[in-house]
Structures are given as structure tokens and as C-alpha cells.
Short mmCIF file of C-alpha atoms in Angstrom, two decimals:
data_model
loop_
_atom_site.label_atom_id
_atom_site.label_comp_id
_atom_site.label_asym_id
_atom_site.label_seq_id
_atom_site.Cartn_x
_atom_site.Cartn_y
_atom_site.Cartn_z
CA UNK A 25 58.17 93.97 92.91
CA UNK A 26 59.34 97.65 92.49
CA UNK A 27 56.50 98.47 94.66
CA UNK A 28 57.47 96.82 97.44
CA UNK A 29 61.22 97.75 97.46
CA UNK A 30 60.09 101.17 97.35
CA UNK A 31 57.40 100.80 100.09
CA UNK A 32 60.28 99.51 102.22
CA UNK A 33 63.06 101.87 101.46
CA UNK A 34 60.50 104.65 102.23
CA UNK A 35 59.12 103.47 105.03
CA UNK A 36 62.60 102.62 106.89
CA UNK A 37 63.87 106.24 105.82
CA UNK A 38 60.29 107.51 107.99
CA UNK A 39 60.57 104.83 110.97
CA UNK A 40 64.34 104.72 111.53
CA UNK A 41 64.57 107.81 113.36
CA UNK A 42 61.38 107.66 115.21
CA UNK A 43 62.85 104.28 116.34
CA UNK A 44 66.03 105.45 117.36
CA UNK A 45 64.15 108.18 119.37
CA UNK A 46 62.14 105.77 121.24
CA UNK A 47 65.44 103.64 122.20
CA UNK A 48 64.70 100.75 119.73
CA UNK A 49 66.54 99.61 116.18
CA UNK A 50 65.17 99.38 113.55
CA UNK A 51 65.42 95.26 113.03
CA UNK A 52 63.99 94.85 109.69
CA UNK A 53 60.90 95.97 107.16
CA UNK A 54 58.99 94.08 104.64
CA UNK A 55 56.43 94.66 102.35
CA UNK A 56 54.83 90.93 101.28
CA UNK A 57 51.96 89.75 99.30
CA UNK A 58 50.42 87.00 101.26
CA UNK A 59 47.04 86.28 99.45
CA UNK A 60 45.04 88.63 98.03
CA UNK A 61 46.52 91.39 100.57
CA UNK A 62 49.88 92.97 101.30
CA UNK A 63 51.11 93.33 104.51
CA UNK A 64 53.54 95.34 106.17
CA UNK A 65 55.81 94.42 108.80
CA UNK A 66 58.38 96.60 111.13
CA UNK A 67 60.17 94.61 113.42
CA UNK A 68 61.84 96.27 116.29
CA UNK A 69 64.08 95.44 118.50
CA UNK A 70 66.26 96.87 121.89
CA UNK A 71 68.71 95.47 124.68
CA UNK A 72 66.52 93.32 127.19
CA UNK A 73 63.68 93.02 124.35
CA UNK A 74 60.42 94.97 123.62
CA UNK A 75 57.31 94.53 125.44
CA UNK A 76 54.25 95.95 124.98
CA UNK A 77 55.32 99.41 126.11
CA UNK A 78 58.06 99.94 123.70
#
């Protein structure tokens, strides 16, 4: 589990500002074990939503 709290708390230290730059927040960040894989998830969010161009 140490692992994955520090794959998050690095990861949101590297994508918060490049999110704030691009005019989104920085929603949320997880690092799960689903299966035999981990996966990594950045969810984004801005006023009006994100689309596919954001």
C-alpha cells in the first residue's frame, strides 16, 4: 500500500500545475490494483465540464 500512496502523492505534485495551466483542477488521483494490473487514474475537472479538448 506504500506504493500506491506514494505513486499518488508524486504524481499530483507533477500534474497539479500542468492542470492548473491548462484551466482544469486537479479532481482526484488514484493508484488501484484491479486484477492482476494497477491502474492509474487522474480525474479532472473545470467550470462547464471537460470535453475531449481539455
Amino acid at each position: 500500500m506504500a506504493k500506491g500512496k506514494n505513486t499518488v502523492a508524486t504524481v499530483t505534485e507533477l500534474a497539479a500545475p500542468v492542470a492548473a495551466e491548462c484551466g482544469v483542477r486537479l479532481w482526484d488521483v488514484r493508484f488501484e490494483k484491479e486484477g492482476a494490473g494497477w491502474y492509474l487514474r487522474i480525474v479532472i475537472d473545470k467550470d462547464g465540464g471537460v470535453n475531449i479538448d481539455d
